[in-house]
Coordinates of C-alpha atoms and ligand atoms in Angstrom, one line a residue:
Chain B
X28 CA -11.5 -20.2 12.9
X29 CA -13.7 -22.9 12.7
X30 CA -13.7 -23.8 9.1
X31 CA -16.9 -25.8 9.1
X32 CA -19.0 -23.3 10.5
X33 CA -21.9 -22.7 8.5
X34 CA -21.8 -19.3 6.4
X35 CA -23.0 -16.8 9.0
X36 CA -19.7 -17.5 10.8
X37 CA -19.1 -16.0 13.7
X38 CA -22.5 -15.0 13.8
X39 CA -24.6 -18.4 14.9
X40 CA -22.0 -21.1 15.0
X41 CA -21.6 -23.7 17.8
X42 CA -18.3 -22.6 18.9
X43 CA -19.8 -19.0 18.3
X44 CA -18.0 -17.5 21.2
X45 CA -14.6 -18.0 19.9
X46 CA -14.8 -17.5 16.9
X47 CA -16.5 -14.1 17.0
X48 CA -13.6 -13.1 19.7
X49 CA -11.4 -14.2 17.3
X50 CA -12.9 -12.7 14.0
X51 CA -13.2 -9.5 16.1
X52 CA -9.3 -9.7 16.7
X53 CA -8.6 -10.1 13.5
X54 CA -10.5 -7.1 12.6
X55 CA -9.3 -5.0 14.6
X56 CA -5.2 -6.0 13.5
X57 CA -6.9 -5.4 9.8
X58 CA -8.1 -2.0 11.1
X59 CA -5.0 -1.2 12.8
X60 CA -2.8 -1.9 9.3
X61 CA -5.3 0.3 7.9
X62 CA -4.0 3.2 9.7
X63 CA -0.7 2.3 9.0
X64 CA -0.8 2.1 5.6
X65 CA -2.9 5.2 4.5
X66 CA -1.1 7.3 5.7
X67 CA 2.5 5.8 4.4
X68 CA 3.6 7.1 1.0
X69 CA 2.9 6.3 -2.3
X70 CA -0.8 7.1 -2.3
X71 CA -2.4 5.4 -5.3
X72 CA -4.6 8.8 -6.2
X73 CA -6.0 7.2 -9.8
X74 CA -7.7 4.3 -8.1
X75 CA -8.6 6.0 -5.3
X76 CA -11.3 8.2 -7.9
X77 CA -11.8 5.1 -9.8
X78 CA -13.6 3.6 -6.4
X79 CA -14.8 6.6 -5.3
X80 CA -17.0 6.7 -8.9
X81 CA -17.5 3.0 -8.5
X82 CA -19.0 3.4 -4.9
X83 CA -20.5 6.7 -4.9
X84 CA -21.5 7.5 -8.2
X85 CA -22.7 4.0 -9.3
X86 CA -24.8 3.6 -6.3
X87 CA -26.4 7.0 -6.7
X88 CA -29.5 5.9 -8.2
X89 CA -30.2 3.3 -6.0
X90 CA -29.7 5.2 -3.3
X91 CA -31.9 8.2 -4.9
X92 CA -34.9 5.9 -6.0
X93 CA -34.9 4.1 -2.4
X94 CA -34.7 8.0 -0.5
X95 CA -37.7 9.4 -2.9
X96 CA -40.0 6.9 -2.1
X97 CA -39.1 6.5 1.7
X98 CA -39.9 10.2 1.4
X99 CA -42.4 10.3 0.2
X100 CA -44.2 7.1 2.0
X101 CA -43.0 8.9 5.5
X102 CA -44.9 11.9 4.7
X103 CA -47.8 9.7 3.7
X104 CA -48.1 6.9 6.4
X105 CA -47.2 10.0 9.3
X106 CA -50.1 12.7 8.2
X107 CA -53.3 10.1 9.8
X108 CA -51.3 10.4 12.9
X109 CA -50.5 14.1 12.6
X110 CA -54.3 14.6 12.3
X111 CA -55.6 13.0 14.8
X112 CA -54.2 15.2 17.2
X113 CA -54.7 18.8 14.9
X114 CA -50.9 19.2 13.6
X115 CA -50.5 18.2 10.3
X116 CA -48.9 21.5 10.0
X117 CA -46.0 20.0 11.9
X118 CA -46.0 17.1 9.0
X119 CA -42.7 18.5 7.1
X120 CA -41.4 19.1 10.5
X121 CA -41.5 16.0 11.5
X122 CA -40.6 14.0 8.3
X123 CA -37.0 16.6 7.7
X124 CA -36.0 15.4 11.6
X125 CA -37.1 11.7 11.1
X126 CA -34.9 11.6 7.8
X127 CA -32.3 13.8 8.3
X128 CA -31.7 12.6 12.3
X129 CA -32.2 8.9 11.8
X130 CA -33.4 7.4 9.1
X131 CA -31.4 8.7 5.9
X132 CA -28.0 7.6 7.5
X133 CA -29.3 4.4 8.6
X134 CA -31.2 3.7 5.1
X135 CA -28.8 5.1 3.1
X136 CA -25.5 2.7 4.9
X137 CA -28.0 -0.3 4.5
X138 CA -28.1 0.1 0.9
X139 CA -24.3 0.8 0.5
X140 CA -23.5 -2.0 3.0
X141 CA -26.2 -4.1 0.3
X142 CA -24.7 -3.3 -2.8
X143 CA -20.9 -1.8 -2.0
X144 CA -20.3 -4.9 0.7
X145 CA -21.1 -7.1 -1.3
X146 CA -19.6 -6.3 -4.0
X147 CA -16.7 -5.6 -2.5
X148 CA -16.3 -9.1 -0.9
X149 CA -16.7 -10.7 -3.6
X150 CA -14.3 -8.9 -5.8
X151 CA -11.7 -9.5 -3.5
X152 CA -12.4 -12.8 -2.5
X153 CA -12.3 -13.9 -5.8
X154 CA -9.0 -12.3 -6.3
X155 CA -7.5 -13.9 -3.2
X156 CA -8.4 -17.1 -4.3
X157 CA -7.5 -17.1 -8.1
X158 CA -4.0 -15.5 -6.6
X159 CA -4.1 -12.4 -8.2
X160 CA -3.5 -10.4 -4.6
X161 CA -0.1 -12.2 -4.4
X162 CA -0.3 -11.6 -8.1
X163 CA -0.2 -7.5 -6.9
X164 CA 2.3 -8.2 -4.1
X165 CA 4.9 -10.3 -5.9
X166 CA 4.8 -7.6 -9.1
X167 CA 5.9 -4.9 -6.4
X168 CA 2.5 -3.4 -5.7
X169 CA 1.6 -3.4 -1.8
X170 CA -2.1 -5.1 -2.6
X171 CA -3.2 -3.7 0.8
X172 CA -2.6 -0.1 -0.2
X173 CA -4.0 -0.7 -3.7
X174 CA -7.3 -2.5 -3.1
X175 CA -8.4 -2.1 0.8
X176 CA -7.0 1.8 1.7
X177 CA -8.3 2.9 -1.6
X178 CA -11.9 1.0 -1.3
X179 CA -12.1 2.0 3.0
X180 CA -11.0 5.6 1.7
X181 CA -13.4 5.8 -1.0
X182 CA -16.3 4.6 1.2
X183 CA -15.3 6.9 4.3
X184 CA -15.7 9.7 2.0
X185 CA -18.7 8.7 -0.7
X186 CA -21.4 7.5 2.0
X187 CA -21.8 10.6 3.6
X188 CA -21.6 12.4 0.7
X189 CA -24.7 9.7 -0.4
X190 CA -26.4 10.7 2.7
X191 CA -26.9 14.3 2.1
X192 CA -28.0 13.4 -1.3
X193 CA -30.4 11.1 -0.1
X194 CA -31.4 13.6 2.5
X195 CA -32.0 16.0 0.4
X196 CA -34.6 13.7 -1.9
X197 CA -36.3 12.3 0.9
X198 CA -37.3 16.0 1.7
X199 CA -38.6 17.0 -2.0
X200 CA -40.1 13.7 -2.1
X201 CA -42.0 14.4 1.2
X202 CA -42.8 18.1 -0.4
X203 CA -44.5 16.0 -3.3
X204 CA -46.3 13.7 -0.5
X205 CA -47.5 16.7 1.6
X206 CA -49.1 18.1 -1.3
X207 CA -51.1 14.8 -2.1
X208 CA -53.8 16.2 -0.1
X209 CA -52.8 20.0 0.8
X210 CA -51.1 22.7 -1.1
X211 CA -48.4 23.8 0.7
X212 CA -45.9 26.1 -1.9
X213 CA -42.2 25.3 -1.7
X214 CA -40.9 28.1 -0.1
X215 CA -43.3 27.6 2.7
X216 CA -42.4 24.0 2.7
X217 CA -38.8 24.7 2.4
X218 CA -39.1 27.1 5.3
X219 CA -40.8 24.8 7.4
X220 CA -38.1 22.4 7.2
X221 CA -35.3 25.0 8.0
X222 CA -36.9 26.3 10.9
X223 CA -37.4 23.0 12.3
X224 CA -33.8 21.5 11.6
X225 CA -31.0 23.0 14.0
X226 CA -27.3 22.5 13.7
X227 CA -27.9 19.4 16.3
X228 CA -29.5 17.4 13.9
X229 CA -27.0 17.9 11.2
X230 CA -24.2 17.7 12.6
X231 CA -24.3 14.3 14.7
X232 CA -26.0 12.5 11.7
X233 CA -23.4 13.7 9.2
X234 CA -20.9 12.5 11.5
X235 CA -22.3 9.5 11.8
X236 CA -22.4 8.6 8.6
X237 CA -18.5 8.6 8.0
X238 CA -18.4 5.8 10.6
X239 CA -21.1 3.9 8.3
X240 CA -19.1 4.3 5.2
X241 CA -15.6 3.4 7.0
X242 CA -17.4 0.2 8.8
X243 CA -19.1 -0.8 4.8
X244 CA -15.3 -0.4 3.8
X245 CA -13.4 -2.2 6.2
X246 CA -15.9 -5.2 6.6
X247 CA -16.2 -5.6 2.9
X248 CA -12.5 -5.7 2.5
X249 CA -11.8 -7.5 5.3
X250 CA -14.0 -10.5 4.4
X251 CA -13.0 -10.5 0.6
X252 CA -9.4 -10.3 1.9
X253 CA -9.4 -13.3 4.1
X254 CA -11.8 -15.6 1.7
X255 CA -10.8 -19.0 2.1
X256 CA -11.4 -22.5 0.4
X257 CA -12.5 -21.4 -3.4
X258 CA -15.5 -19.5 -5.2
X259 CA -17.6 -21.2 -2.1
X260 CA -15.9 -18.9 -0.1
X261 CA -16.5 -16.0 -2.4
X262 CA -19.6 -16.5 -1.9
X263 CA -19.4 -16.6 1.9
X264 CA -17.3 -13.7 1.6
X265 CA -19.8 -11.6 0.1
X266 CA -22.4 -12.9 1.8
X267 CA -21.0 -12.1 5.3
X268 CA -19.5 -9.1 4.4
X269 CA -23.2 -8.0 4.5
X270 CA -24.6 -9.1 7.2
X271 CA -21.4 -7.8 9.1
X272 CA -21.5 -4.5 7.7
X273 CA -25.3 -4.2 8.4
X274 CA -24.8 -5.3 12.1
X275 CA -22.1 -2.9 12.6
X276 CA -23.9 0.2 11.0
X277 CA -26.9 -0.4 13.8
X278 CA -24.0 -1.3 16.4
X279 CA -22.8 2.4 15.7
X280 CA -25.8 4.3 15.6
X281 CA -26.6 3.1 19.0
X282 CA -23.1 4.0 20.0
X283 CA -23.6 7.2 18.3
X284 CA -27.0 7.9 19.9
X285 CA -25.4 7.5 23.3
X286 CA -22.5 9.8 22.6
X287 CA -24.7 12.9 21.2
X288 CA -26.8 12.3 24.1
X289 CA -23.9 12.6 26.6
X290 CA -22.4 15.6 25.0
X291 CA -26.1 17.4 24.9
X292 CA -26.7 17.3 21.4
X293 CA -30.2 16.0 21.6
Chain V
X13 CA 15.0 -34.9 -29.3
X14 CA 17.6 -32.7 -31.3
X15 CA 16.4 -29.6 -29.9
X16 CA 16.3 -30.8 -26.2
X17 CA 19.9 -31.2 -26.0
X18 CA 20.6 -28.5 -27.9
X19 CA 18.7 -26.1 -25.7
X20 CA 20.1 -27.7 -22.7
X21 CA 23.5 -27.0 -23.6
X22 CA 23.3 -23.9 -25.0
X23 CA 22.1 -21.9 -21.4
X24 CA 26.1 -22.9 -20.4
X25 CA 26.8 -21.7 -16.7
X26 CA 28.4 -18.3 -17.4
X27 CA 29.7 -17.7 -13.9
X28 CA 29.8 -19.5 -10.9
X29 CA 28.1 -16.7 -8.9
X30 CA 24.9 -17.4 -6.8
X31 CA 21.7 -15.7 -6.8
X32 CA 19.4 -17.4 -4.6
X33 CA 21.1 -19.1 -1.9
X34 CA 18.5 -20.9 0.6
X35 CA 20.1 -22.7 3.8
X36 CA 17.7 -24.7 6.1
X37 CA 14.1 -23.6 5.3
X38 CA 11.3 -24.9 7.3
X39 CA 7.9 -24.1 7.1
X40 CA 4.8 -26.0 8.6
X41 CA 1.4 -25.2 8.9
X42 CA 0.1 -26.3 11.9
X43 CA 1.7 -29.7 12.8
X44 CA 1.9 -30.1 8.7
X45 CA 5.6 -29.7 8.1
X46 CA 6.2 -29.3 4.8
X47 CA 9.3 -28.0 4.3
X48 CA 12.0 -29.5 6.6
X49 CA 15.3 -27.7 6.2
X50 CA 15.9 -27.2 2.8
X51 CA 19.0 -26.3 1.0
X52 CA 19.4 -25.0 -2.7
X53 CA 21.9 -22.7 -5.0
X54 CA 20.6 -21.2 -8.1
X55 CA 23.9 -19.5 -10.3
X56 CA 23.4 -16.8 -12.2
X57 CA 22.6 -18.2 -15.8
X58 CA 21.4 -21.2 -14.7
X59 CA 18.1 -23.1 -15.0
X60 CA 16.9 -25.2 -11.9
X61 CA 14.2 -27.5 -12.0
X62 CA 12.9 -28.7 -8.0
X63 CA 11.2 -32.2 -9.1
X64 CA 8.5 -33.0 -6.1
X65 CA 5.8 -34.6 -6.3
X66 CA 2.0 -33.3 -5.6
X67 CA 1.4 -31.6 -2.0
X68 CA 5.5 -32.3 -1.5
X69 CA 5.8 -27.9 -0.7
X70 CA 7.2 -26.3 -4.1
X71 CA 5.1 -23.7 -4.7
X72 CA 5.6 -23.3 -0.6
X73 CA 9.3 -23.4 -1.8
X74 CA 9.0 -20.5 -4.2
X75 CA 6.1 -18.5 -2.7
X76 CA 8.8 -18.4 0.5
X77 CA 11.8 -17.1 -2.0
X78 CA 9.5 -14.4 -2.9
X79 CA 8.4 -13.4 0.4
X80 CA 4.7 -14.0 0.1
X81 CA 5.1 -17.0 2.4
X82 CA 7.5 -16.5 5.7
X83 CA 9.1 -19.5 6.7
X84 CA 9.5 -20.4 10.1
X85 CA 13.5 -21.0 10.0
X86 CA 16.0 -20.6 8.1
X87 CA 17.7 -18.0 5.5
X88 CA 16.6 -17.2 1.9
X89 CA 19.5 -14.6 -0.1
X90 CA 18.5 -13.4 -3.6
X91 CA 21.2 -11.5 -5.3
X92 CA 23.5 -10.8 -2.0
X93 CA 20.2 -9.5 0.0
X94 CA 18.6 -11.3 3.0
X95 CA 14.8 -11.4 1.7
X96 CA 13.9 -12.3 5.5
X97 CA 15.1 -8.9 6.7
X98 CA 13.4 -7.0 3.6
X99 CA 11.0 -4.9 4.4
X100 CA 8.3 -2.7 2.3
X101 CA 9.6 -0.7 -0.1
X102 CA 12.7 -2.2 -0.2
X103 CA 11.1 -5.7 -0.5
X104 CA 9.1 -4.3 -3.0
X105 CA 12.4 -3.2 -5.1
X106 CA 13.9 -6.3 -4.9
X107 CA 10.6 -8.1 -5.6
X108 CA 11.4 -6.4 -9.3
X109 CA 14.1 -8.1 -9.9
X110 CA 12.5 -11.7 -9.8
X111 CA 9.8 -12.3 -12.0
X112 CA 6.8 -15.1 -10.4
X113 CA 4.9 -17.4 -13.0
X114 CA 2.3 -18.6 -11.3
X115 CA 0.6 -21.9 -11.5
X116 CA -3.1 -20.3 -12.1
X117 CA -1.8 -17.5 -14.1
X118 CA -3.2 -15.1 -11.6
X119 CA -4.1 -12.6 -14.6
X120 CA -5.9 -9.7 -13.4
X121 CA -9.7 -10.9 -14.3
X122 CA -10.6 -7.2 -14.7
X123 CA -8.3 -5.8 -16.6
X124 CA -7.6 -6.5 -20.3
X125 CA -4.5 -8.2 -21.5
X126 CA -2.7 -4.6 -21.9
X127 CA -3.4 -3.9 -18.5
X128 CA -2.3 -6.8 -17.0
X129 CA 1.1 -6.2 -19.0
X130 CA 1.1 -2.6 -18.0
X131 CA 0.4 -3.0 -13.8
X132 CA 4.0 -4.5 -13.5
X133 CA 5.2 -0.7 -14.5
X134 CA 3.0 1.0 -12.6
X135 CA 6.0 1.8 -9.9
X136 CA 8.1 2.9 -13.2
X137 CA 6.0 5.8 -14.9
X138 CA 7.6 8.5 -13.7
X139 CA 11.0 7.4 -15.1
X140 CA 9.1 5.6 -18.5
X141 CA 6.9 8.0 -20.5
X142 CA 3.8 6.6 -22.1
X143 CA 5.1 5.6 -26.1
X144 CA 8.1 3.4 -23.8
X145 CA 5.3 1.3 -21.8
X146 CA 3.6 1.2 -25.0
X147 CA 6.6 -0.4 -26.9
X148 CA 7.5 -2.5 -24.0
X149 CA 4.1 -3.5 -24.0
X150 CA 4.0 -4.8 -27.8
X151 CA 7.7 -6.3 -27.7
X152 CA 6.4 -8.6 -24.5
X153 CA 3.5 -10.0 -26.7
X154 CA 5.0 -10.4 -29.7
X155 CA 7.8 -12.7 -27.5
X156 CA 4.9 -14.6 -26.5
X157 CA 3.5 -14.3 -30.2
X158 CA 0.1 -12.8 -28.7
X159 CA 0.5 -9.4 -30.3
X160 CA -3.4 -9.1 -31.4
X161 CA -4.7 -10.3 -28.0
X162 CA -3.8 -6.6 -26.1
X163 CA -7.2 -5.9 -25.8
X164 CA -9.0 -9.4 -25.3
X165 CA -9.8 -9.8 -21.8
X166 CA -8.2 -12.9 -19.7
X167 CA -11.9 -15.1 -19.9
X168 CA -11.4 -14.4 -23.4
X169 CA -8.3 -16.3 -23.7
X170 CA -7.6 -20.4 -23.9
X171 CA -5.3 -21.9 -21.2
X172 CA -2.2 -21.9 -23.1
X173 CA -2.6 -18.3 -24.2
X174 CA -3.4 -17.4 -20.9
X175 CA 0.2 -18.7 -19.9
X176 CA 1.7 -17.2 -22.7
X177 CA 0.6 -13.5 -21.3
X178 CA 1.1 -14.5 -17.8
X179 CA 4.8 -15.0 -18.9
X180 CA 5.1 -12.1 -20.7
X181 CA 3.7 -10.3 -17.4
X182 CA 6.3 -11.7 -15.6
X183 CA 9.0 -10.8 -17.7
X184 CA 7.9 -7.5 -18.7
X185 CA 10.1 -5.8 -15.9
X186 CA 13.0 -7.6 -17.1
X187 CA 13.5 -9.7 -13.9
X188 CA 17.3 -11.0 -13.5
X189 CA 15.6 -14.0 -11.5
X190 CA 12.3 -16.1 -12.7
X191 CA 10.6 -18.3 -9.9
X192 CA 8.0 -20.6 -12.7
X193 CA 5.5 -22.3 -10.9
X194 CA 4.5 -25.3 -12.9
X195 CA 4.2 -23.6 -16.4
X196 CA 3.4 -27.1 -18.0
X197 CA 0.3 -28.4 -15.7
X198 CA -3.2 -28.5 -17.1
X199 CA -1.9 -27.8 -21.2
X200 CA -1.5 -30.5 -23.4
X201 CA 1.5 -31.9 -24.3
X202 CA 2.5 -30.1 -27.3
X203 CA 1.2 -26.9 -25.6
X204 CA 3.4 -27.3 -22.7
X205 CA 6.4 -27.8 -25.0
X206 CA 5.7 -24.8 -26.8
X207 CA 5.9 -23.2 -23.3
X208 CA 9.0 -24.8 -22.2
X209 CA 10.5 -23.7 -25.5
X210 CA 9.1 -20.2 -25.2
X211 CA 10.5 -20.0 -21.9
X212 CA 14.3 -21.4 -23.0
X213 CA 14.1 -18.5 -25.9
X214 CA 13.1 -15.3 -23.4
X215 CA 15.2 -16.8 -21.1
X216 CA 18.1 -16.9 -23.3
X217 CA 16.7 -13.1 -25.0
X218 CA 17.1 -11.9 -21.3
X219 CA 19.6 -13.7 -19.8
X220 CA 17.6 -14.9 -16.7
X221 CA 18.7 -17.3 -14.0
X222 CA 15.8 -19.5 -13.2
X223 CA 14.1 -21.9 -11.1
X224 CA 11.7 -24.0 -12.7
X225 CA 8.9 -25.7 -10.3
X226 CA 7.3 -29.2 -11.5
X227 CA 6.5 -32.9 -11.8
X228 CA 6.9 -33.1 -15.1
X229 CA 9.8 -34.9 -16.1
X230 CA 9.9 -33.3 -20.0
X231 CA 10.3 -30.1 -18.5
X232 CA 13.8 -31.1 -16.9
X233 CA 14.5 -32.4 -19.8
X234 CA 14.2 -30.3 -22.1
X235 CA 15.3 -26.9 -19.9
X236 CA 17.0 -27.9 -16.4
X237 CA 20.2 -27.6 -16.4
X238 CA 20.2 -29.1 -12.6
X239 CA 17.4 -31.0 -10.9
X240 CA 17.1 -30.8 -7.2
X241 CA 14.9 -33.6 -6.0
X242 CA 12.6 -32.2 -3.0
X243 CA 11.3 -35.0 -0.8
X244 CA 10.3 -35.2 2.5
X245 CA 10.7 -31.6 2.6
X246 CA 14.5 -31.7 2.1
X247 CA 16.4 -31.8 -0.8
X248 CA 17.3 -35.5 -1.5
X249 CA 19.1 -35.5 -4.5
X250 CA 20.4 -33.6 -7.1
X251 CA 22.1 -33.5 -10.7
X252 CA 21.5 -33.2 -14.1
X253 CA 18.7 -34.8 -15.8
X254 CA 20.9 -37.4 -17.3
X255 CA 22.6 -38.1 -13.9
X256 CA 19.1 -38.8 -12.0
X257 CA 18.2 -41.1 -14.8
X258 CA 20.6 -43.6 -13.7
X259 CA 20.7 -42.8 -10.0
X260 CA 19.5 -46.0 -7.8
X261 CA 18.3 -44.0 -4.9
X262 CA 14.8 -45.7 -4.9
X263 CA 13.0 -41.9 -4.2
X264 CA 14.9 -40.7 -7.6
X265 CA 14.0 -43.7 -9.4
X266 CA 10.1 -43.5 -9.0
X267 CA 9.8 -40.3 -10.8
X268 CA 11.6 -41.8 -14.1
X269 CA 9.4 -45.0 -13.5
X270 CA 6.7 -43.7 -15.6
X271 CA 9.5 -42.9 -18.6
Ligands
ATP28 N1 -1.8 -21.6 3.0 C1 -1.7 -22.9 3.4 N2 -2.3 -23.3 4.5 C2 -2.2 -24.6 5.0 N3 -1.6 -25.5 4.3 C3 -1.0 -25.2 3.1 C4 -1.0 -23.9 2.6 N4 -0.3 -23.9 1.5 C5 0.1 -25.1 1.3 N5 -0.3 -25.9 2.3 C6 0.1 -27.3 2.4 O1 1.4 -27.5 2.1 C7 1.6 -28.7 1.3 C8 2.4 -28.4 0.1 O2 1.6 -27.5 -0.8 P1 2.2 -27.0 -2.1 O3 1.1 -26.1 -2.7 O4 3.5 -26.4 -2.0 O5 2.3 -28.3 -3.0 P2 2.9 -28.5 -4.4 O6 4.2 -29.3 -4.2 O7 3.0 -27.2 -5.1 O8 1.9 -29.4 -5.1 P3 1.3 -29.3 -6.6 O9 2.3 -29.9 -7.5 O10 0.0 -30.0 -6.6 O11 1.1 -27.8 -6.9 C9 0.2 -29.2 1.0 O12 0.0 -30.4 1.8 C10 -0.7 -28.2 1.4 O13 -1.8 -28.7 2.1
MG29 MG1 2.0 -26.1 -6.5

């Protein structure tokens, strides 16, 4: 590592090259003890829910305020467009494939990546560097098993679970939108939106969306684990851990878009 | 001074039977060696003090004993077991037998001070039931004489008390071995000797062999019973306090300079 690099690490320094080779090796040997170690015994169930409340329930109103009005501004900004060529009546249509497809994963991973990455570096990183990991290993504790399977378990699971949520909002806010300027009842709406959605568009996104929450996870607790050089690296830590996680979640969704495209899903 | 010898004396050698036996340890990072074939014998009873100066490896040297370091060469043995060839669980069992004080505390910052007491007994609650861990949990602060602090958290606490419950962490298991990284730096004077004296009494309460880390020459003497001099990464002298007092080897002398 180059240790002066400035804090978007791998990302724009000089000796970029090697260092994001190297970063990328030491992820993946992180990743790979990961699948060691969750499925070895001794499975620390109690703070496994404690992060899985921490990260899913404590981010559901972010995530729930941030799916209403994206929504309901969808529904909005889309309907001149719909107009203009006669089908606003394909307005709810469009909006349940937009969010459900594309746009309530990606959104939804953003926000987690945002507030759960973050978070998540710089709890750890601070931890590393006051020597309270050790702290965890020396007192007969396996630290990786406490804080990083629990944490990469409990994101793995809660984001997709966000995702539906926020699916699910995003439509009733674009209900609310659509009837701005028509009256359209529920059931119709509702039926509108089932007709239009097929198992295709479920499935693949929901998918997806485990990948996000595994990728916030792993980043998060990677960076936090491997902070280095004091709370200025906490900072870094969580910092990075960000702009990482954020990177990867588009890397994947153009990775996933590729592989539901190959296997005919689209 | 009174007391000082009196302690001293009082932690007699029971048997002659080693705990921690380390033969030719090296470690470097990078082309920074820092450790260069060190040797050392802890007995069981016995309170070792490794005198070193700043950035001379002794919290290398202990963080190695426990395993949270791996040295490049060389063999570490606590309590008959090669720690080297430890691995998971087992390392993690024998980790319970040697307490770690370490030289930031390292309390958990999210947890209150009961918490912090009870992680160390996490591994144990299927064979403690809850009114034990409480008990266990009260004894270890009133040994530290903390007992109303169990649910302050550790920002809440001042540097000494912080010490105070990061020793009672690491002797809440009841550890035959203590590895005490520096328990005297950054308190005052009178603090740290309340330290050192807390430390003789649990040690003493618990019958613990230990090796005592510092550069602070009222440590060894009030508590070493042996001093092992690491320089240069080796050990380059040892004896008992009063021993290296009059030793002429010039590296010896410059640490009772100051006295
Ligand atoms: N993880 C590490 N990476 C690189 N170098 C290290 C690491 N840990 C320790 N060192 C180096 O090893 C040397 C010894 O460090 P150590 O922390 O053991 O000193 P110390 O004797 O405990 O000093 P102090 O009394 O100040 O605590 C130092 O020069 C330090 O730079
Ligand atoms: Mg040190």
């Amino acid at each position: 590592m180059n240790r002066a690099a400035p804090y978007l690490g791998p990302m724009v320094s000089t000796t970029g090259y090697r260092d994001l080779i190297e970063e990328a090796g030491d992820m993946a040997r992180f990743t790979g003890r990961f699948f060691r170690e969750v499925l070895r015994p001794r499975y620390e169930w109690e703070e496994l829910l404690r992060q899985a409340f921490i990260n899913g329930y404590r981010s559901l109103p972010l995530v729930a305020v941030t799916a209403f009005i994206m929504g309901l501004v969808l529904t909005v900004q889309s309907r001149p467009t719909l107009e203009r060529f006669g089908a606003e009546s394909m307005l709810p249509a469009m909006v349940a494939i937009s969010v459900v497809r594309e746009i309530g994963p990606v959104i939804t991973a953003l926000i987690c990546a945002g507030k759960i990455g973050s978070s998540m570096g710089a709890e750890l990183g601070s931890m590393k560097v006051t020597e309270q990991i050790d702290a965890m290993e020396v007192s007969g504790t396996n630290p990786f098993k406490y804080l990083v399977v629990t944490r990469v378990v409990s994101t793995t699971l809660m984001v997709p679970v966000l995702v539906v949520l926020a699916d699910a909002i995003a439509i009733w806010a674009s209900y609310i939108g659509v009837n701005f300027k028509d009256t359209v009842s529920w059931p119709l709406f509702h039926q509108q939106v089932f007709d239009s959605l097929i198992f295709s568009d479920l499935l693949p996104a929901f998918f997806k969306s485990f990948f996000f929450g595994f990728a916030i996870g792993i980043v998060g607790c990677y960076k936090g684990f491997h902070t280095e050089r004091g709370t200025e690296g906490v900072g870094r830590a969580s910092h990075s851990a960000v702009v990482v996680a954020s990177l990867m979640i588009f890397m994947l969704d153009l990775v996933a878009v590729q592989i539901t495209d190959i296997l005919g899903l689209n | 001074m009174e007391h000082a010898t009196e302690s001293r004396t009082d932690i007699a050698v029971e048997q002659e039977e080693v705990v921690v036996r380390i033969r030719g340890l090296c470690k470097a990072f990078g082309s920074h060696e820092v450790l260069r074939g060190f040797d050392l014998d802890l007995l069981r009873g016995e309170n070792l003090m490794v005198l070193g100066k700043s950035g001379s490896g002794k919290s290398v040297l202990i963080k190695c004993i426990i395993g949270l370091l791996r040295p490049d060469a060389g063999h570490i043995d606590v309590l008959g077991q090669d720690m080297l060839a430890l691995r998971h669980d087992a390392l993690d069992r024998m980790r319970m037998r040697i307490g770690f004080l370490f030289q930031s505390n390292a309390l958990y910052d999210s947890m209150t001070v009961r918490q912090n007491l009870e992680f160390p007994m996490r591994r144990h609650w299927s064979v403690m039931d809850a009114n034990e861990r409480k008990a266990r949990i009260m004894k270890a602060l009133e040994d530290v004489g903390l007992a109303h602090t169990a649910d302050l958290m550790p920002s809440e606490l001042s540097g000494g008390m912080a010490k105070r419950v990061g020793l009672a962490r690491t002797l809440i298991m009841r550890p035959e071995i203590v590895l005490y990284d520096e328990p005297t730096t950054g308190l005052d004077p009178i603090t740290g000797r309340e330290i050192v004296e807390l430390i003789l009494q649990l040690q003493r309460q618990y019958n613990t062999s230990s090796i005592l880390i510092s550069h602070d020459l009222n440590v060894a003497k009030l508590a070493a019973n042996r001093v092992v001099v690491l320089h240069e990464g080796r050990a380059h002298a040892q004896g008992t306090y009063d021993e290296l007092l009059r030793a002429k080897d010039p590296v010896v002398r410059r640490f009772f300079m100051a006295l």
